[in-house]
PDB file of C-alpha atoms in Angstrom:
ATOM      1  CA  MET A   1     151.373 249.338 174.897  1.00 82.00           C
ATOM      2  CA  LYS A   2     151.487 248.380 171.253  1.00 93.00           C
ATOM      3  CA  ALA A   3     153.556 250.180 168.759  1.00 97.00           C
ATOM      4  CA  THR A   4     151.777 252.735 166.548  1.00 97.00           C
ATOM      5  CA  ILE A   5     152.167 254.520 163.293  1.00 97.00           C
ATOM      6  CA  LYS A   6     152.621 258.123 164.058  1.00 96.00           C
ATOM      7  CA  ASN A   7     153.155 259.482 160.555  1.00 96.00           C
ATOM      8  CA  VAL A   8     153.791 258.205 157.109  1.00 98.00           C
ATOM      9  CA  ALA A   9     154.809 260.171 153.890  1.00 98.00           C
ATOM     10  CA  GLY A  10     155.861 259.455 150.267  1.00 98.00           C
ATOM     11  CA  TYR A  11     157.997 261.055 147.699  1.00 98.00           C
ATOM     12  CA  LEU A  12     157.879 260.864 143.868  1.00 97.00           C
ATOM     13  CA  PRO A  13     160.401 262.109 141.357  1.00 96.00           C
ATOM     14  CA  GLU A  14     159.060 264.619 138.902  1.00 92.00           C
ATOM     15  CA  ASN A  15     159.930 262.796 135.701  1.00 94.00           C
ATOM     16  CA  MET A  16     156.890 261.000 134.460  1.00 96.00           C
ATOM     17  CA  VAL A  17     157.477 258.140 131.994  1.00 95.00           C
ATOM     18  CA  TYR A  18     154.558 256.693 129.916  1.00 93.00           C
ATOM     19  CA  ASN A  19     154.229 253.197 128.527  1.00 90.00           C
ATOM     20  CA  HIS A  20     154.906 254.172 124.881  1.00 90.00           C
ATOM     21  CA  GLN A  21     158.151 255.744 126.030  1.00 93.00           C
ATOM     22  CA  VAL A  22     159.184 252.664 127.814  1.00 92.00           C
ATOM     23  CA  GLU A  23     158.164 250.419 124.954  1.00 89.00           C
ATOM     24  CA  ALA A  24     160.136 252.580 122.472  1.00 89.00           C
ATOM     25  CA  LYS A  25     163.400 251.830 124.346  1.00 91.00           C
ATOM     26  CA  ILE A  26     162.999 248.036 123.894  1.00 90.00           C
ATOM     27  CA  THR A  27     165.243 246.766 121.156  1.00 87.00           C
ATOM     28  CA  SER A  28     165.892 243.100 120.023  1.00 78.00           C
ATOM     29  CA  ASP A  29     166.863 241.231 116.941  1.00 69.00           C
ATOM     30  CA  GLU A  30     163.650 239.058 117.229  1.00 66.00           C
ATOM     31  CA  ALA A  31     160.676 240.588 115.377  1.00 59.00           C
ATOM     32  CA  ILE A  32     158.390 238.408 117.270  1.00 63.00           C
ATOM     33  CA  ILE A  33     158.498 240.803 120.323  1.00 74.00           C
ATOM     34  CA  ASP A  34     155.345 242.734 120.695  1.00 72.00           C
ATOM     35  CA  LYS A  35     155.798 246.296 121.918  1.00 71.00           C
ATOM     36  CA  SER A  36     152.298 247.640 120.907  1.00 71.00           C
ATOM     37  CA  GLY A  37     150.536 248.484 124.130  1.00 81.00           C
ATOM     38  CA  ILE A  38     151.960 245.267 125.827  1.00 84.00           C
ATOM     39  CA  LEU A  39     152.399 246.894 129.180  1.00 87.00           C
ATOM     40  CA  ARG A  40     148.757 248.095 129.391  1.00 84.00           C
ATOM     41  CA  ARG A  41     147.429 244.729 128.179  1.00 83.00           C
ATOM     42  CA  LEU A  42     149.490 242.563 130.489  1.00 79.00           C
ATOM     43  CA  PHE A  43     149.796 244.717 133.555  1.00 85.00           C
ATOM     44  CA  GLY A  44     147.386 247.571 133.300  1.00 82.00           C
ATOM     45  CA  SER A  45     150.212 250.160 133.816  1.00 79.00           C
ATOM     46  CA  GLU A  46     150.007 253.646 132.459  1.00 85.00           C
ATOM     47  CA  ILE A  47     152.757 255.843 134.127  1.00 91.00           C
ATOM     48  CA  ARG A  48     155.737 255.548 136.336  1.00 95.00           C
ATOM     49  CA  ARG A  49     158.230 258.127 137.767  1.00 97.00           C
ATOM     50  CA  PHE A  50     161.959 257.932 137.062  1.00 97.00           C
ATOM     51  CA  ALA A  51     164.496 259.698 139.077  1.00 97.00           C
ATOM     52  CA  CYS A  52     167.343 261.604 137.407  1.00 96.00           C
ATOM     53  CA  GLU A  53     170.571 259.833 136.744  1.00 94.00           C
ATOM     54  CA  ASN A  54     172.488 261.700 139.646  1.00 95.00           C
ATOM     55  CA  THR A  55     169.740 261.118 142.087  1.00 97.00           C
ATOM     56  CA  GLN A  56     170.612 258.372 144.596  1.00 98.00           C
ATOM     57  CA  VAL A  57     168.374 256.007 146.380  1.00 98.00           C
ATOM     58  CA  SER A  58     169.272 257.691 149.690  1.00 98.00           C
ATOM     59  CA  ASP A  59     168.031 260.987 148.139  1.00 98.00           C
ATOM     60  CA  LEU A  60     164.577 259.574 147.381  1.00 98.00           C
ATOM     61  CA  ALA A  61     164.460 258.210 150.966  1.00 98.00           C
ATOM     62  CA  CYS A  62     165.528 261.549 152.487  1.00 98.00           C
ATOM     63  CA  GLU A  63     162.926 263.565 150.470  1.00 98.00           C
ATOM     64  CA  ALA A  64     160.058 261.467 152.165  1.00 98.00           C
ATOM     65  CA  ALA A  65     161.816 261.438 155.570  1.00 98.00           C
ATOM     66  CA  ARG A  66     161.990 265.252 155.581  1.00 98.00           C
ATOM     67  CA  LYS A  67     158.275 265.480 155.236  1.00 97.00           C
ATOM     68  CA  VAL A  68     157.716 263.287 158.329  1.00 97.00           C
ATOM     69  CA  LEU A  69     160.453 265.104 160.449  1.00 96.00           C
ATOM     70  CA  LYS A  70     158.948 268.443 159.555  1.00 95.00           C
ATOM     71  CA  GLU A  71     155.557 267.372 160.951  1.00 92.00           C
ATOM     72  CA  ASN A  72     157.071 265.614 164.130  1.00 87.00           C
ATOM     73  CA  THR A  73     159.568 268.039 165.455  1.00 86.00           C
ATOM     74  CA  GLN A  74     158.669 267.228 168.955  1.00 85.00           C
ATOM     75  CA  ASP A  75     159.932 263.640 168.537  1.00 85.00           C
ATOM     76  CA  ASN A  76     163.494 262.697 169.001  1.00 93.00           C
ATOM     77  CA  ILE A  77     164.479 259.996 166.545  1.00 97.00           C
ATOM     78  CA  ASP A  78     166.159 257.142 168.497  1.00 96.00           C
ATOM     79  CA  LEU A  79     166.729 254.750 165.619  1.00 98.00           C
ATOM     80  CA  LEU A  80     166.820 254.934 161.821  1.00 98.00           C
ATOM     81  CA  ILE A  81     166.118 251.917 159.548  1.00 98.00           C
ATOM     82  CA  PHE A  82     166.622 251.949 155.794  1.00 98.00           C
ATOM     83  CA  ALA A  83     164.393 249.268 154.262  1.00 98.00           C
ATOM     84  CA  ALA A  84     164.345 248.714 150.469  1.00 98.00           C
ATOM     85  CA  ALA A  85     165.056 246.437 147.590  1.00 97.00           C
ATOM     86  CA  SER A  86     167.467 249.221 146.295  1.00 97.00           C
ATOM     87  CA  SER A  87     170.519 250.671 147.888  1.00 97.00           C
ATOM     88  CA  ASP A  88     173.216 253.176 147.191  1.00 96.00           C
ATOM     89  CA  LEU A  89     176.024 250.640 147.421  1.00 94.00           C
ATOM     90  CA  ILE A  90     176.816 247.285 148.916  1.00 92.00           C
ATOM     91  CA  GLU A  91     178.988 248.532 151.796  1.00 93.00           C
ATOM     92  CA  PRO A  92     178.436 250.268 154.120  1.00 96.00           C
ATOM     93  CA  ALA A  93     174.659 250.339 154.960  1.00 97.00           C
ATOM     94  CA  THR A  94     172.697 252.980 152.978  1.00 98.00           C
ATOM     95  CA  ALA A  95     171.312 254.066 156.309  1.00 98.00           C
ATOM     96  CA  ASN A  96     174.675 255.606 157.174  1.00 98.00           C
ATOM     97  CA  ILE A  97     174.376 257.830 154.178  1.00 98.00           C
ATOM     98  CA  ILE A  98     170.786 258.824 154.989  1.00 98.00           C
ATOM     99  CA  GLN A  99     171.823 259.408 158.574  1.00 98.00           C
ATOM    100  CA  THR A 100     174.352 262.000 157.360  1.00 98.00           C
ATOM    101  CA  LYS A 101     172.022 263.700 154.889  1.00 98.00           C
ATOM    102  CA  LEU A 102     169.248 264.133 157.541  1.00 97.00           C
ATOM    103  CA  GLY A 103     171.781 265.288 160.227  1.00 97.00           C
ATOM    104  CA  LEU A 104     170.716 262.535 162.665  1.00 96.00           C
ATOM    105  CA  THR A 105     172.973 260.991 165.380  1.00 95.00           C
ATOM    106  CA  CYS A 106     170.970 257.868 166.263  1.00 97.00           C
ATOM    107  CA  PRO A 107     171.937 254.193 165.527  1.00 98.00           C
ATOM    108  CA  VAL A 108     171.171 253.066 162.084  1.00 98.00           C
ATOM    109  CA  PHE A 109     171.011 249.891 159.988  1.00 98.00           C
ATOM    110  CA  ASP A 110     169.599 248.446 156.769  1.00 98.00           C
ATOM    111  CA  ILE A 111     166.882 245.812 156.247  1.00 98.00           C
ATOM    112  CA  LYS A 112     166.566 244.045 152.860  1.00 97.00           C
ATOM    113  CA  ASN A 113     163.665 241.671 152.026  1.00 97.00           C
ATOM    114  CA  ALA A 114     162.774 242.628 148.506  1.00 96.00           C
ATOM    115  CA  CYS A 115     159.305 244.274 148.235  1.00 97.00           C
ATOM    116  CA  ASN A 116     158.483 243.258 151.825  1.00 98.00           C
ATOM    117  CA  SER A 117     161.556 245.272 153.154  1.00 98.00           C
ATOM    118  CA  PHE A 118     159.541 248.085 154.551  1.00 98.00           C
ATOM    119  CA  VAL A 119     156.833 245.956 156.258  1.00 98.00           C
ATOM    120  CA  THR A 120     159.492 243.767 157.581  1.00 98.00           C
ATOM    121  CA  ALA A 121     161.201 246.819 159.115  1.00 98.00           C
ATOM    122  CA  MET A 122     157.768 247.687 160.710  1.00 98.00           C
ATOM    123  CA  GLN A 123     157.809 244.397 162.554  1.00 97.00           C
ATOM    124  CA  VAL A 124     161.357 244.910 163.783  1.00 98.00           C
ATOM    125  CA  ALA A 125     160.511 248.472 164.842  1.00 98.00           C
ATOM    126  CA  SER A 126     157.425 247.291 166.658  1.00 98.00           C
ATOM    127  CA  ALA A 127     159.580 244.783 168.717  1.00 97.00           C
ATOM    128  CA  PHE A 128     162.061 247.522 169.667  1.00 98.00           C
ATOM    129  CA  ILE A 129     159.334 249.878 170.718  1.00 97.00           C
ATOM    130  CA  GLU A 130     157.255 247.402 172.656  1.00 96.00           C
ATOM    131  CA  SER A 131     160.308 246.101 174.512  1.00 96.00           C
ATOM    132  CA  GLY A 132     161.162 249.746 175.509  1.00 96.00           C
ATOM    133  CA  THR A 133     164.585 249.743 173.599  1.00 97.00           C
ATOM    134  CA  TYR A 134     163.559 252.805 171.565  1.00 97.00           C
ATOM    135  CA  ASP A 135     160.748 255.242 171.590  1.00 96.00           C
ATOM    136  CA  ASN A 136     160.685 256.734 168.073  1.00 97.00           C
ATOM    137  CA  ILE A 137     161.988 254.815 165.123  1.00 98.00           C
ATOM    138  CA  LEU A 138     162.168 256.396 161.622  1.00 98.00           C
ATOM    139  CA  ILE A 139     161.794 253.883 158.794  1.00 98.00           C
ATOM    140  CA  VAL A 140     162.794 255.120 155.407  1.00 98.00           C
ATOM    141  CA  CYS A 141     162.752 253.653 151.820  1.00 98.00           C
ATOM    142  CA  GLY A 142     164.223 254.661 148.499  1.00 98.00           C
ATOM    143  CA  GLU A 143     163.542 252.538 145.321  1.00 98.00           C
ATOM    144  CA  LYS A 144     165.385 253.498 142.154  1.00 98.00           C
ATOM    145  CA  LEU A 145     164.297 250.540 140.066  1.00 96.00           C
ATOM    146  CA  SER A 146     164.617 252.310 136.714  1.00 96.00           C
ATOM    147  CA  GLU A 147     168.336 251.407 136.783  1.00 95.00           C
ATOM    148  CA  VAL A 148     167.627 247.639 136.846  1.00 95.00           C
ATOM    149  CA  THR A 149     165.446 247.481 133.709  1.00 95.00           C
ATOM    150  CA  ASN A 150     166.897 245.700 130.611  1.00 94.00           C
ATOM    151  CA  TYR A 151     165.706 247.264 127.337  1.00 94.00           C
ATOM    152  CA  HIS A 152     167.814 244.944 125.231  1.00 92.00           C
ATOM    153  CA  PRO A 153     166.612 241.398 125.642  1.00 91.00           C
ATOM    154  CA  GLU A 154     168.664 238.753 123.808  1.00 89.00           C
ATOM    155  CA  ASN A 155     165.679 236.819 122.496  1.00 89.00           C
ATOM    156  CA  TYR A 156     161.904 236.182 122.982  1.00 87.00           C
ATOM    157  CA  GLU A 157     162.419 233.957 125.953  1.00 90.00           C
ATOM    158  CA  HIS A 158     164.688 236.607 127.629  1.00 92.00           C
ATOM    159  CA  TYR A 159     162.167 239.347 126.729  1.00 91.00           C
ATOM    160  CA  VAL A 160     159.458 237.460 128.744  1.00 91.00           C
ATOM    161  CA  LYS A 161     161.642 237.427 131.719  1.00 94.00           C
ATOM    162  CA  CYS A 162     162.341 241.287 131.337  1.00 94.00           C
ATOM    163  CA  LEU A 163     158.703 242.112 130.938  1.00 92.00           C
ATOM    164  CA  ALA A 164     157.793 242.812 134.511  1.00 94.00           C
ATOM    165  CA  GLY A 165     160.815 245.082 134.686  1.00 95.00           C
ATOM    166  CA  TYR A 166     159.208 247.540 132.383  1.00 94.00           C
ATOM    167  CA  THR A 167     156.544 248.312 134.978  1.00 94.00           C
ATOM    168  CA  LEU A 168     159.018 249.339 137.654  1.00 96.00           C
ATOM    169  CA  GLY A 169     159.143 252.903 138.957  1.00 97.00           C
ATOM    170  CA  ASP A 170     161.093 255.030 141.482  1.00 98.00           C
ATOM    171  CA  ALA A 171     159.907 256.437 144.676  1.00 98.00           C
ATOM    172  CA  GLY A 172     160.649 257.238 148.352  1.00 98.00           C
ATOM    173  CA  ALA A 173     158.720 256.669 151.548  1.00 98.00           C
ATOM    174  CA  ALA A 174     159.087 257.142 155.237  1.00 98.00           C
ATOM    175  CA  MET A 175     157.296 256.337 158.440  1.00 98.00           C
ATOM    176  CA  LEU A 176     157.663 257.373 162.021  1.00 98.00           C
ATOM    177  CA  MET A 177     156.710 254.642 164.603  1.00 98.00           C
ATOM    178  CA  GLY A 178     156.388 254.993 168.291  1.00 97.00           C
ATOM    179  CA  LYS A 179     153.658 254.949 170.894  1.00 93.00           C
ATOM    180  CA  GLY A 180     150.486 257.113 170.314  1.00 89.00           C
ATOM    181  CA  ASP A 181     146.699 257.070 170.366  1.00 86.00           C
ATOM    182  CA  ARG A 182     146.145 255.710 166.880  1.00 89.00           C
ATOM    183  CA  GLY A 183     147.569 253.465 164.183  1.00 95.00           C
ATOM    184  CA  ARG A 184     148.028 250.632 166.723  1.00 96.00           C
ATOM    185  CA  ILE A 185     149.655 247.522 165.147  1.00 97.00           C
ATOM    186  CA  VAL A 186     147.785 244.712 166.838  1.00 96.00           C
ATOM    187  CA  TYR A 187     148.917 241.755 164.900  1.00 97.00           C
ATOM    188  CA  GLN A 188     151.800 240.798 162.553  1.00 97.00           C
ATOM    189  CA  LYS A 189     152.628 237.564 160.698  1.00 96.00           C
ATOM    190  CA  PHE A 190     155.357 236.723 158.125  1.00 96.00           C
ATOM    191  CA  THR A 191     156.262 233.596 156.326  1.00 95.00           C
ATOM    192  CA  SER A 192     158.715 232.673 153.640  1.00 95.00           C
ATOM    193  CA  TYR A 193     159.006 229.927 151.010  1.00 95.00           C
ATOM    194  CA  GLY A 194     162.691 230.003 149.913  1.00 94.00           C
ATOM    195  CA  LYS A 195     162.489 227.311 147.429  1.00 95.00           C
ATOM    196  CA  HIS A 196     161.010 229.867 144.961  1.00 95.00           C
ATOM    197  CA  TRP A 197     163.790 232.437 145.366  1.00 94.00           C
ATOM    198  CA  ASN A 198     164.790 232.176 141.685  1.00 93.00           C
ATOM    199  CA  LEU A 199     161.621 233.198 140.181  1.00 94.00           C
ATOM    200  CA  CYS A 200     162.391 237.001 140.654  1.00 94.00           C
ATOM    201  CA  THR A 201     165.942 238.210 140.831  1.00 94.00           C
ATOM    202  CA  VAL A 202     168.565 240.885 140.365  1.00 94.00           C
ATOM    203  CA  LYS A 203     171.625 238.585 140.666  1.00 92.00           C
ATOM    204  CA  GLY A 204     174.453 241.088 140.137  1.00 90.00           C
ATOM    205  CA  GLY A 205     176.125 242.758 143.005  1.00 87.00           C
ATOM    206  CA  GLY A 206     176.523 239.682 145.191  1.00 88.00           C
ATOM    207  CA  SER A 207     178.833 236.723 145.099  1.00 90.00           C
ATOM    208  CA  LEU A 208     176.563 234.804 142.819  1.00 88.00           C
ATOM    209  CA  ALA A 209     177.280 237.023 139.759  1.00 86.00           C
ATOM    210  CA  TYR A 210     179.471 239.878 141.015  1.00 84.00           C
ATOM    211  CA  ARG A 211     181.351 240.550 137.759  1.00 84.00           C
ATOM    212  CA  ASP A 212     178.646 239.689 135.301  1.00 87.00           C
ATOM    213  CA  LEU A 213     177.232 242.984 134.013  1.00 86.00           C
ATOM    214  CA  GLU A 214     174.254 241.316 132.443  1.00 87.00           C
ATOM    215  CA  SER A 215     173.079 240.109 135.752  1.00 90.00           C
ATOM    216  CA  TYR A 216     172.489 243.584 137.189  1.00 92.00           C
ATOM    217  CA  TYR A 217     169.037 243.599 135.594  1.00 94.00           C
ATOM    218  CA  PHE A 218     165.594 242.521 136.998  1.00 94.00           C
ATOM    219  CA  GLU A 219     164.358 239.266 135.646  1.00 94.00           C
ATOM    220  CA  CYS A 220     161.028 237.547 136.677  1.00 94.00           C
ATOM    221  CA  ASP A 221     158.968 234.506 135.774  1.00 93.00           C
ATOM    222  CA  SER A 222     155.756 236.480 136.210  1.00 88.00           C
ATOM    223  CA  LYS A 223     153.408 233.608 135.337  1.00 89.00           C
ATOM    224  CA  GLU A 224     155.003 231.111 137.804  1.00 91.00           C
ATOM    225  CA  LEU A 225     155.299 233.800 140.514  1.00 91.00           C
ATOM    226  CA  GLN A 226     151.598 234.781 140.283  1.00 86.00           C
ATOM    227  CA  TYR A 227     150.806 231.096 140.535  1.00 87.00           C
ATOM    228  CA  VAL A 228     152.721 230.648 143.720  1.00 92.00           C
ATOM    229  CA  PHE A 229     151.220 233.685 145.270  1.00 90.00           C
ATOM    230  CA  SER A 230     147.658 232.660 144.257  1.00 85.00           C
ATOM    231  CA  ASP A 231     148.319 229.216 145.709  1.00 87.00           C
ATOM    232  CA  LEU A 232     149.628 230.462 149.076  1.00 89.00           C
ATOM    233  CA  THR A 233     148.067 233.705 149.920  1.00 88.00           C
ATOM    234  CA  SER A 234     144.426 232.960 150.643  1.00 86.00           C
ATOM    235  CA  LYS A 235     145.267 230.340 153.351  1.00 90.00           C
ATOM    236  CA  PHE A 236     147.857 232.576 154.933  1.00 93.00           C
ATOM    237  CA  ILE A 237     145.527 235.522 155.257  1.00 92.00           C
ATOM    238  CA  THR A 238     142.630 233.535 156.538  1.00 92.00           C
ATOM    239  CA  ASP A 239     144.866 231.791 159.057  1.00 94.00           C
ATOM    240  CA  SER A 240     146.188 235.141 160.146  1.00 95.00           C
ATOM    241  CA  LEU A 241     142.730 236.642 160.617  1.00 95.00           C
ATOM    242  CA  ASN A 242     141.679 233.546 162.606  1.00 95.00           C
ATOM    243  CA  GLU A 243     144.646 233.932 164.915  1.00 96.00           C
ATOM    244  CA  ALA A 244     143.960 237.609 165.435  1.00 95.00           C
ATOM    245  CA  GLU A 245     140.219 236.837 165.955  1.00 95.00           C
ATOM    246  CA  TRP A 246     139.236 239.263 163.205  1.00 95.00           C
ATOM    247  CA  LEU A 247     136.530 238.676 160.571  1.00 94.00           C
ATOM    248  CA  ILE A 248     136.745 239.603 156.963  1.00 93.00           C
ATOM    249  CA  THR A 249     133.724 241.715 157.512  1.00 93.00           C
ATOM    250  CA  ASP A 250     135.669 243.655 160.299  1.00 93.00           C
ATOM    251  CA  ILE A 251     138.093 245.023 157.847  1.00 95.00           C
ATOM    252  CA  ASN A 252     137.391 248.653 156.678  1.00 95.00           C
ATOM    253  CA  TYR A 253     140.467 249.090 154.486  1.00 95.00           C
ATOM    254  CA  VAL A 254     143.202 247.180 152.833  1.00 96.00           C
ATOM    255  CA  ILE A 255     146.674 248.226 151.663  1.00 96.00           C
ATOM    256  CA  SER A 256     148.471 245.648 149.497  1.00 95.00           C
ATOM    257  CA  HIS A 257     151.633 245.473 147.445  1.00 96.00           C
ATOM    258  CA  GLN A 258     150.878 245.780 143.858  1.00 93.00           C
ATOM    259  CA  ILE A 259     152.488 244.092 140.911  1.00 91.00           C
ATOM    260  CA  SER A 260     149.789 244.934 138.336  1.00 90.00           C
ATOM    261  CA  SER A 261     146.657 246.951 138.168  1.00 88.00           C
ATOM    262  CA  THR A 262     144.609 243.841 138.791  1.00 88.00           C
ATOM    263  CA  THR A 263     146.383 242.837 142.059  1.00 89.00           C
ATOM    264  CA  THR A 264     143.756 244.468 144.195  1.00 90.00           C
ATOM    265  CA  THR A 265     140.854 242.972 142.076  1.00 90.00           C
ATOM    266  CA  LYS A 266     142.215 239.439 142.499  1.00 89.00           C
ATOM    267  CA  ILE A 267     142.690 239.768 146.258  1.00 89.00           C
ATOM    268  CA  SER A 268     139.284 241.275 146.523  1.00 91.00           C
ATOM    269  CA  LYS A 269     137.640 238.285 144.818  1.00 88.00           C
ATOM    270  CA  HIS A 270     139.734 235.679 146.689  1.00 85.00           C
ATOM    271  CA  LEU A 271     138.973 237.079 150.101  1.00 87.00           C
ATOM    272  CA  GLY A 272     135.450 238.474 149.533  1.00 89.00           C
ATOM    273  CA  ILE A 273     136.534 241.937 150.416  1.00 91.00           C
ATOM    274  CA  PRO A 274     134.800 244.825 148.323  1.00 93.00           C
ATOM    275  CA  GLU A 275     137.383 246.374 145.940  1.00 91.00           C
ATOM    276  CA  TYR A 276     136.260 249.893 147.185  1.00 92.00           C
ATOM    277  CA  LYS A 277     138.135 249.051 150.375  1.00 93.00           C
ATOM    278  CA  PHE A 278     141.538 248.994 148.491  1.00 93.00           C
ATOM    279  CA  THR A 279     143.854 251.788 147.410  1.00 90.00           C
ATOM    280  CA  ASN A 280     145.189 250.987 143.866  1.00 91.00           C
ATOM    281  CA  ILE A 281     148.400 253.047 142.955  1.00 94.00           C
ATOM    282  CA  PHE A 282     149.895 250.859 140.426  1.00 94.00           C
ATOM    283  CA  SER A 283     148.490 252.652 137.238  1.00 89.00           C
ATOM    284  CA  LYS A 284     149.972 255.921 138.438  1.00 93.00           C
ATOM    285  CA  TYR A 285     153.328 254.733 139.775  1.00 95.00           C
ATOM    286  CA  GLY A 286     153.958 251.272 138.533  1.00 95.00           C
ATOM    287  CA  ASN A 287     155.653 248.744 140.868  1.00 96.00           C
ATOM    288  CA  ILE A 288     157.685 250.685 143.268  1.00 97.00           C
ATOM    289  CA  ALA A 289     158.670 247.616 145.373  1.00 97.00           C
ATOM    290  CA  ALA A 290     159.037 248.250 149.050  1.00 98.00           C
ATOM    291  CA  ALA A 291     157.714 251.830 148.827  1.00 98.00           C
ATOM    292  CA  THR A 292     154.328 250.689 147.492  1.00 98.00           C
ATOM    293  CA  ILE A 293     152.592 249.970 150.928  1.00 98.00           C
ATOM    294  CA  PRO A 294     153.735 253.033 152.759  1.00 98.00           C
ATOM    295  CA  MET A 295     152.911 255.164 149.667  1.00 98.00           C
ATOM    296  CA  ALA A 296     149.473 253.795 149.308  1.00 97.00           C
ATOM    297  CA  LEU A 297     148.916 254.147 153.127  1.00 97.00           C
ATOM    298  CA  SER A 298     150.014 257.862 152.823  1.00 97.00           C
ATOM    299  CA  GLU A 299     147.550 258.449 149.963  1.00 95.00           C
ATOM    300  CA  ALA A 300     144.671 256.808 151.825  1.00 95.00           C
ATOM    301  CA  ILE A 301     145.364 259.137 154.833  1.00 95.00           C
ATOM    302  CA  GLU A 302     145.626 262.223 152.677  1.00 94.00           C
ATOM    303  CA  LYS A 303     142.475 261.501 150.850  1.00 93.00           C
ATOM    304  CA  GLY A 304     140.588 260.945 154.098  1.00 93.00           C
ATOM    305  CA  TYR A 305     139.773 257.185 153.474  1.00 93.00           C
ATOM    306  CA  LEU A 306     140.877 256.133 157.030  1.00 93.00           C
ATOM    307  CA  LYS A 307     138.902 257.269 160.181  1.00 92.00           C
ATOM    308  CA  ARG A 308     139.443 256.854 163.838  1.00 92.00           C
ATOM    309  CA  GLY A 309     138.671 253.293 164.927  1.00 93.00           C
ATOM    310  CA  ASP A 310     138.816 251.752 161.309  1.00 96.00           C
ATOM    311  CA  LYS A 311     140.428 248.305 161.086  1.00 97.00           C
ATOM    312  CA  LEU A 312     143.236 248.224 158.410  1.00 97.00           C
ATOM    313  CA  MET A 313     145.038 245.350 156.845  1.00 97.00           C
ATOM    314  CA  LEU A 314     148.465 245.486 155.222  1.00 98.00           C
ATOM    315  CA  LEU A 315     149.383 242.750 152.791  1.00 96.00           C
ATOM    316  CA  GLY A 316     152.835 242.170 151.636  1.00 96.00           C
ATOM    317  CA  PHE A 317     154.116 240.015 148.692  1.00 94.00           C
ATOM    318  CA  ALA A 318     157.700 239.721 147.791  1.00 96.00           C
ATOM    319  CA  ALA A 319     160.361 237.847 145.792  1.00 95.00           C
ATOM    320  CA  GLY A 320     161.949 235.193 147.921  1.00 91.00           C
ATOM    321  CA  VAL A 321     159.043 234.200 148.251  1.00 95.00           C
ATOM    322  CA  SER A 322     157.633 235.964 151.261  1.00 96.00           C
ATOM    323  CA  LEU A 323     154.148 236.992 152.530  1.00 96.00           C
ATOM    324  CA  SER A 324     152.999 239.356 155.314  1.00 97.00           C
ATOM    325  CA  VAL A 325     149.897 240.370 157.083  1.00 97.00           C
ATOM    326  CA  GLN A 326     149.697 243.349 159.520  1.00 98.00           C
ATOM    327  CA  LEU A 327     146.474 244.284 161.194  1.00 98.00           C
ATOM    328  CA  ILE A 328     146.188 247.938 162.545  1.00 97.00           C
ATOM    329  CA  GLU A 329     143.467 249.611 164.517  1.00 97.00           C
ATOM    330  CA  TRP A 330     143.436 253.174 163.203  1.00 95.00           C
TER     331      TRP A 330
END
């Protein structure tokens, strides 16, 4: 029996931050820097949520996890996986902290794969479930990206690298996977193109730039990264659908990672899938990294967009560079 999605939930900090508030924080000696509505023009962002200073990544993950656990009290959690671009610390695994906060006694570990961390964890969880190793696996995610935003670019060139960071937001997400009668994951495929790893980075915290405080900020070559994704994505998705013997017209709904408000529009045009089949959450929450897909899925379920028997496609895009497709029969 294939692994299934038994429940999914998201959590958002209460503090809402608007574009003009973000733009007002940006300071630089170079007058050429344009801060007047730049985020709306370039990314289509409006609002994002920021967690309080004393809120940890693990707290965001736990808030979402408690929603899932409350609705699934009959399921004993056999494994906990924390999957996010963010973390509480380098050592030990953030999953250990979350385990303690949730009062769980199961094995735990972290998975880190940038914005594809959560969907990568779903693939790992599927393998464990289908092999009979574990019955119920809780995947949790906490993203506190507000802390890696650099509001003080050194010059215009540096400002361009920092721009995408001004769209980042904070959130938590959780998913319970096991074996059930809906949400069956029928196909999964991942691929990576490591030669593009330096297009999108937070270099601080590892051996590459451990003591360089300026390296603890998010930097991205947005133009080149979008070109790479545009060049690779269509064929990857088409090949995946052919392998799964699905047609584009079979797909009832699409949940994708979102790096701007036009991400879903571009995918819709490239694949020929009507845009009404997508959930667009970017304008409300900004880029919430690995929490994006589970958050969008949770909203689609809550709003009644998915019905029994629908064919759902999850699309992941991440720094690294990596791509993912997961096909689900709801």
